[in-house]
Short mmCIF file of C-alpha atoms in Angstrom, two decimals:
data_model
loop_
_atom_site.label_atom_id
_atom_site.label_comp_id
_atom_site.label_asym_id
_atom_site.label_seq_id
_atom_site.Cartn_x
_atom_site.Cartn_y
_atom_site.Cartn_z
CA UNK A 347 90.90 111.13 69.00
CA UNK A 348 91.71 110.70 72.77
CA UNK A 349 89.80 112.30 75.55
CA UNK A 350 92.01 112.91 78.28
CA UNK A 351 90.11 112.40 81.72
CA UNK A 352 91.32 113.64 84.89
CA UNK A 353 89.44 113.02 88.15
CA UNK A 354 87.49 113.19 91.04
CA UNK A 355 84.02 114.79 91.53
CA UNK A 356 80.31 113.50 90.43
CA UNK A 357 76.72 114.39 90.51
CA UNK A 358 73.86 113.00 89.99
CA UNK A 359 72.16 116.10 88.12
CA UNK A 360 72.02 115.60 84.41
CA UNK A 361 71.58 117.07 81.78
CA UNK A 362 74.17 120.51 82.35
CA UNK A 363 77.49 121.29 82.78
CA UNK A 364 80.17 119.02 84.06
CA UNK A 365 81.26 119.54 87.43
CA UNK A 366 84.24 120.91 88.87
CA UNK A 367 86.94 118.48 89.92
CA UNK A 368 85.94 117.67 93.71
CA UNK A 369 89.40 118.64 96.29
CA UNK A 370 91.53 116.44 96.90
CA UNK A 371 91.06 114.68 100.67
CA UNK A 372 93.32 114.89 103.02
CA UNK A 373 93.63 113.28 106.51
CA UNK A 374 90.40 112.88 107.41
CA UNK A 375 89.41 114.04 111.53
CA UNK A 376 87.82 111.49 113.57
CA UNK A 377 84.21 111.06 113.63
CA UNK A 378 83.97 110.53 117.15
CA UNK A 379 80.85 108.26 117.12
CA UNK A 380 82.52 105.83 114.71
CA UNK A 381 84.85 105.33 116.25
CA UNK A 382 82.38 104.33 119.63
CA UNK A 383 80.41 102.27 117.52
CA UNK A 384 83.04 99.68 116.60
CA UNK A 385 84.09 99.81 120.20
CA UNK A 386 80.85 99.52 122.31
CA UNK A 387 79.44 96.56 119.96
CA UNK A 388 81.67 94.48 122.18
CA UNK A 389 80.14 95.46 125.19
CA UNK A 390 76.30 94.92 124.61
CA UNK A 391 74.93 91.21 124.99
CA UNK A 392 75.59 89.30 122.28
CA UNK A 393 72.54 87.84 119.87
CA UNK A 394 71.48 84.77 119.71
CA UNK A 395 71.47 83.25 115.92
CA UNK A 396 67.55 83.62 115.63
CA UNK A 397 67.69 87.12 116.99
CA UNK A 398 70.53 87.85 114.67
CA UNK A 399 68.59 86.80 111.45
CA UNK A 400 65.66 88.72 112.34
CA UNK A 401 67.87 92.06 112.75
CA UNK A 402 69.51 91.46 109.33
CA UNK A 403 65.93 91.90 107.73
CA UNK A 404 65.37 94.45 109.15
CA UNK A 405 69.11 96.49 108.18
CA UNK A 406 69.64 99.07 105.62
CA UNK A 407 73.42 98.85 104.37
CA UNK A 408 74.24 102.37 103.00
CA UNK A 409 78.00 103.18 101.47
CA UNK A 410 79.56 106.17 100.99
CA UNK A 411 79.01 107.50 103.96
CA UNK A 412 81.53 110.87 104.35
CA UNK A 413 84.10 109.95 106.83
CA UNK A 414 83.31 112.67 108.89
CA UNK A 415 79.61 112.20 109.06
CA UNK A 416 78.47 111.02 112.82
CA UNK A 417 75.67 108.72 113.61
CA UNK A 418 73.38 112.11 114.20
CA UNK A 419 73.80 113.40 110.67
CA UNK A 420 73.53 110.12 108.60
CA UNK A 421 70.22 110.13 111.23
CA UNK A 422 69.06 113.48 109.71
CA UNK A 423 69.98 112.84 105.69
CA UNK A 424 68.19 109.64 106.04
CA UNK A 425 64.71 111.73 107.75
CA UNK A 426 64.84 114.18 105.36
CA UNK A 427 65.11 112.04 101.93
CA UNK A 428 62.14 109.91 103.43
CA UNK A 429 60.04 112.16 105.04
CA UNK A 430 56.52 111.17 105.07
CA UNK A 431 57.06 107.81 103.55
CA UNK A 432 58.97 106.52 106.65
CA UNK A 433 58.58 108.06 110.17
CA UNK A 434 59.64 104.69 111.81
CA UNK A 435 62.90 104.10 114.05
CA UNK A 436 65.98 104.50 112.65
CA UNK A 437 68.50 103.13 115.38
CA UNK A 438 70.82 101.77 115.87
CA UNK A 439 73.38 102.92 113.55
CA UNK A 440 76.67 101.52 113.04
CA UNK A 441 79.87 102.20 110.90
CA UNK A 442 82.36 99.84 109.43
CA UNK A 443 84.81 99.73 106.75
CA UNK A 444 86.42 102.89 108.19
CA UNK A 445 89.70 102.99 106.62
CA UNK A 446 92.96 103.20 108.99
CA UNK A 447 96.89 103.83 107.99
CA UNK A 448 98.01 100.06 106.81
CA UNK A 449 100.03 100.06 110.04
CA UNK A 450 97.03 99.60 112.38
CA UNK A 451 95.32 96.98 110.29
CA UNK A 452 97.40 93.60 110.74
CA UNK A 453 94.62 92.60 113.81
CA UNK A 454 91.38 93.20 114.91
CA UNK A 455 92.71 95.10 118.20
CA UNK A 456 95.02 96.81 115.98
CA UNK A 457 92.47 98.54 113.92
CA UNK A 458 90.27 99.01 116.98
CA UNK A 459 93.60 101.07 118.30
CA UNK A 460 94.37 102.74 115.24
CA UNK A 461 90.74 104.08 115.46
CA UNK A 462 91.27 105.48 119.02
CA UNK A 463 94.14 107.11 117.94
CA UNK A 464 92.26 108.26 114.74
CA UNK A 465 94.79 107.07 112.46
CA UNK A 466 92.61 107.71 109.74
CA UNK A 467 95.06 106.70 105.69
CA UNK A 468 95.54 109.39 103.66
CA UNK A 469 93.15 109.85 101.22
CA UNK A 470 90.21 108.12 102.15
CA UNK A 471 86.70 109.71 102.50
CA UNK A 472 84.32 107.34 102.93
CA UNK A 473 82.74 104.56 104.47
CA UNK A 474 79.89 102.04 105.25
CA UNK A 475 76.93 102.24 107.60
CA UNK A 476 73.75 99.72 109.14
CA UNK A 477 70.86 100.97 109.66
CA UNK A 478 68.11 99.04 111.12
CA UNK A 479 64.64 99.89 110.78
CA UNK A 480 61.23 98.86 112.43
CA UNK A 481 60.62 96.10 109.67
CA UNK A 482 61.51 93.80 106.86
CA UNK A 483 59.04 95.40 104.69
CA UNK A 484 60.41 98.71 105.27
CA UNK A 485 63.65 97.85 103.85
CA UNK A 486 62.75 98.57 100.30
CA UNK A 487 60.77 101.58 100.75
CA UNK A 488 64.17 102.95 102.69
CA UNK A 489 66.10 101.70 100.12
CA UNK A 490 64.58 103.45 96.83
CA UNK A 491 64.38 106.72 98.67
CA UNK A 492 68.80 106.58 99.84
CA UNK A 493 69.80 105.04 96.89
CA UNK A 494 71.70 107.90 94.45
CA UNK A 495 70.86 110.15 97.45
CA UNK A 496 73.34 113.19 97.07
CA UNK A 497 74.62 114.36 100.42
CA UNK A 498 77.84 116.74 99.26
CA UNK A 499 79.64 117.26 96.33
CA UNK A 500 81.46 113.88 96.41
CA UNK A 501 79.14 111.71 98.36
CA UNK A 502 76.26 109.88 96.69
CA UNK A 503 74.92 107.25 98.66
CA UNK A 504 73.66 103.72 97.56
CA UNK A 505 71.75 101.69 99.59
CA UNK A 506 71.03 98.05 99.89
CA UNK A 507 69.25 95.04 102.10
CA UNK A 508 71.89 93.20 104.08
CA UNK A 509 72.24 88.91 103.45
CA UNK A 510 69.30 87.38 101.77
CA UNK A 511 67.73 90.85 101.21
CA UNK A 512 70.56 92.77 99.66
CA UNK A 513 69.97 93.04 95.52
CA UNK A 514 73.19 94.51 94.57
CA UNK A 515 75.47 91.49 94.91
CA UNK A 516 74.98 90.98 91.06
CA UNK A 517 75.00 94.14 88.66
CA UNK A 518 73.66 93.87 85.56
CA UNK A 519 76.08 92.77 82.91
CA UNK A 520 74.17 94.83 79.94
CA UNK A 521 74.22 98.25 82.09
CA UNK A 522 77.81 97.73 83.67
CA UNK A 523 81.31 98.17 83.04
CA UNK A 524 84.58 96.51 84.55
CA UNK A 525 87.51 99.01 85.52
CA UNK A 526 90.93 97.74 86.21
CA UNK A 527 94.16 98.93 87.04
CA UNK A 528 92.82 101.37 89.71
CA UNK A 529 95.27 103.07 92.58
CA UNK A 530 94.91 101.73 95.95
CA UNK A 531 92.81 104.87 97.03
CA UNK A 532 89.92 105.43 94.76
CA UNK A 533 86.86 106.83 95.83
CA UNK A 534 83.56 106.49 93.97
CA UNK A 535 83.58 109.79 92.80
CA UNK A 536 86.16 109.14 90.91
CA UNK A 537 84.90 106.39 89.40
CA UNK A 538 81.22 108.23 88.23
CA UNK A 539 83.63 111.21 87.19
CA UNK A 540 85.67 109.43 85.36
CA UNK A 541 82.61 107.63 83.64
CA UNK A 542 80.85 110.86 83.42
CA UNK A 543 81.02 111.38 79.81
CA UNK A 544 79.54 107.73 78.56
CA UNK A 545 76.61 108.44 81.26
CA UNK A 546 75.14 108.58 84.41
CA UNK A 547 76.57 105.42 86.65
CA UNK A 548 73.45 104.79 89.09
CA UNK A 549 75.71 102.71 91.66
CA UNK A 550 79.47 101.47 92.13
CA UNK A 551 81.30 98.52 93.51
CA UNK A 552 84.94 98.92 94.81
CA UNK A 553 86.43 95.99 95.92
CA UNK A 554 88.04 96.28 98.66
CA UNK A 555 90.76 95.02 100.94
CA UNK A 556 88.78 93.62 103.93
CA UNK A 557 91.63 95.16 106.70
CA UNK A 558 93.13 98.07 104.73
CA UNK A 559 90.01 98.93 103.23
CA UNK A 560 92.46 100.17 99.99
CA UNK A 561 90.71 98.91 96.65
CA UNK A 562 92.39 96.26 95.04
CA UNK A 563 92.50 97.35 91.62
CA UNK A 564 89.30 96.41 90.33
CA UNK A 565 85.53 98.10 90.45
CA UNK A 566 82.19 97.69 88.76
CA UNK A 567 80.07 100.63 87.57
CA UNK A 568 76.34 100.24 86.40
CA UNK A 569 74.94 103.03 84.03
CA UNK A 570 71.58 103.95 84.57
CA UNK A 571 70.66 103.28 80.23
CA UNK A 572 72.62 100.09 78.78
CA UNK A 573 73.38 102.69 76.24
CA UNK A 574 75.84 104.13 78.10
CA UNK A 575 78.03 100.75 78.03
CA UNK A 576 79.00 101.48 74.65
CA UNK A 577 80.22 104.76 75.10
CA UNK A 578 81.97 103.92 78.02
CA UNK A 579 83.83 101.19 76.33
CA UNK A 580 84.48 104.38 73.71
CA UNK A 581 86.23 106.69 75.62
CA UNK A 582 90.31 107.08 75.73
CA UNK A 583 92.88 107.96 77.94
CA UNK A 584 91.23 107.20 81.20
CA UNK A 585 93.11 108.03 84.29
CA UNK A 586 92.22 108.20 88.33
CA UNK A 587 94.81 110.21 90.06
CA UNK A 588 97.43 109.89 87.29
CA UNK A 589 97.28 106.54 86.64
CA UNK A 590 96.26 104.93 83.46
CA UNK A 591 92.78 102.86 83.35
CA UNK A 592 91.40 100.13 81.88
CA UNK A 593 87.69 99.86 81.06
CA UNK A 594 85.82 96.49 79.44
CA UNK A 595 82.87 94.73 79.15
CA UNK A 596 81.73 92.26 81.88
CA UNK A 597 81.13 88.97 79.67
CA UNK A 598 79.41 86.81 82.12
CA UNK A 599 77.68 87.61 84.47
CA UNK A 600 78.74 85.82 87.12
CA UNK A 601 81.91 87.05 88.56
CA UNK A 602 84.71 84.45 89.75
CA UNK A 603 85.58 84.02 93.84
CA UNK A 604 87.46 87.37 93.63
CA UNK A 605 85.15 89.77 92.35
CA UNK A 606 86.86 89.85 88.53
CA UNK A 607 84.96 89.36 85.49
CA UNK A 608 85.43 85.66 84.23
CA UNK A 609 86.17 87.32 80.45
CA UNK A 610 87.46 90.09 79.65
CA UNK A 611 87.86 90.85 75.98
CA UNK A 612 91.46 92.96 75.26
CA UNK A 613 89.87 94.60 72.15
CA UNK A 614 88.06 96.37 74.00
CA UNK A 615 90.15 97.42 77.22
CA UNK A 616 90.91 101.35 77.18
CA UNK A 617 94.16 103.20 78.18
#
């Protein structure tokens, strides 16, 4: 029989009830210090490539930041998931990724316009953030305590290294899923509600347009139990914001140069 799925919303508390469907986002306001922080880079000396390498080990990539949030209350989330385990420096922080109306977004000094002018697109609610810390070997102990942090209804963060340190650029085959056919503005909440049945997805990949920041059709979930794969595979009548889904296996593990599964099996692709 088919399971009709309608989305947006997630959680990370299980077992219980399933949520609510999260609102629908609208035009999001500016968050002021964003928008500084892809402006005043510019302005501070530039590293050199030693210092630069020795910053990256030290950086905290966290996504799904809400597109409101500010420097000050990522700042506070962050103190208050770690609390005695980390009482170290936590600065500076940066945001990227922040999504702007597909006007804005043919140039660099475009986008940094259309982020003056906080031409924020439609839809969008989230995006990334860099966080360095006092050292390399504080990176992991950051990252376990972010990672599935819940923050509002539809924002659970994941964090990550950044370059050599970052662990997430491969998900595990036997615990993921590939979804295809997605519309241009999914969120992750839609993805672990739409999943939310099979399991509970521990972290999500949207790919991503690297200017529009719209997704370009194609995600990766990992479930927290391998079990979950199966069920996932099971379910019927998938759709994100009315549009049909389709949900396979990842086959190898190695994805090709544009994120996509190498083999995808149509026997087992869902709509």
């Amino acid at each position: 029989a088919y399971q009709s799925v309608s989305l947006r919303y997630s959680t990370m508390i299980r077992p219980g009830k399933k949520p609510k469907r999260p609102k629908s986002q609208g035009k999001a306001k500016a968050p002021e210090e964003a928008v500084e922080g892809e402006a005043a880079t510019s302005k501070k000396r530039k590293l050199d490539e030693a210092e630069s390498k020795e910053r990256e080990k030290r950086t905290v990539f966290i996504g799904n930041v809400p597109l409101k949030w500010t420097e000050k209350q990522l700042r506070s989330a962050m103190r208050k998931a770690l609390g005695t385990t980390y009482d170290g420096s936590l600065k500076p922080i940066w945001f990227r990724s922040i999504p702007v109306e597909s006007k804005w977004s043919s140039s660099n000094k475009m986008r940094k316009a259309g982020l003056i002018l906080k031409a924020f697109a439609d839809g969008s609610d989230s995006k990334n953030a860099y966080v360095v810390v006092n050292s390399p070997e504080d990176v992991p102990v950051i990252v376990k305590a972010i990672t599935n942090l819940e923050v509002d209804a539809e924002h659970i963060l994941r964090a990550d290294g950044v370059g050599e340190s970052a662990v997430l650029k491969k998900f595990d085959r036997k615990r993921s899923v590939f979804l295809g056919s997605l519309p241009r503005r999914v969120t992750e909440s839609d993805i672990r509600w739409v999943l939310w049945d099979a399991g509970e997805v521990d972290a999500v990949r949207i790919v991503r347009d690297k200017n529009t920041q719209d997704c370009k059709g194609f995600a990766f979930a990992r479930f927290k139990e391998r079990k979950s794969v199966k069920a996932a595979l099971n379910l019927w009548d998938l759709r994100i914001h009315g549009k049909y889904i389709r949900v396979t296996k990842v086959e190898d593990e190695e994805a090709g140069t544009d994120g996509r599964p190498k083999k995808l099996k149509p026997e087992v692709e869902k709509r």
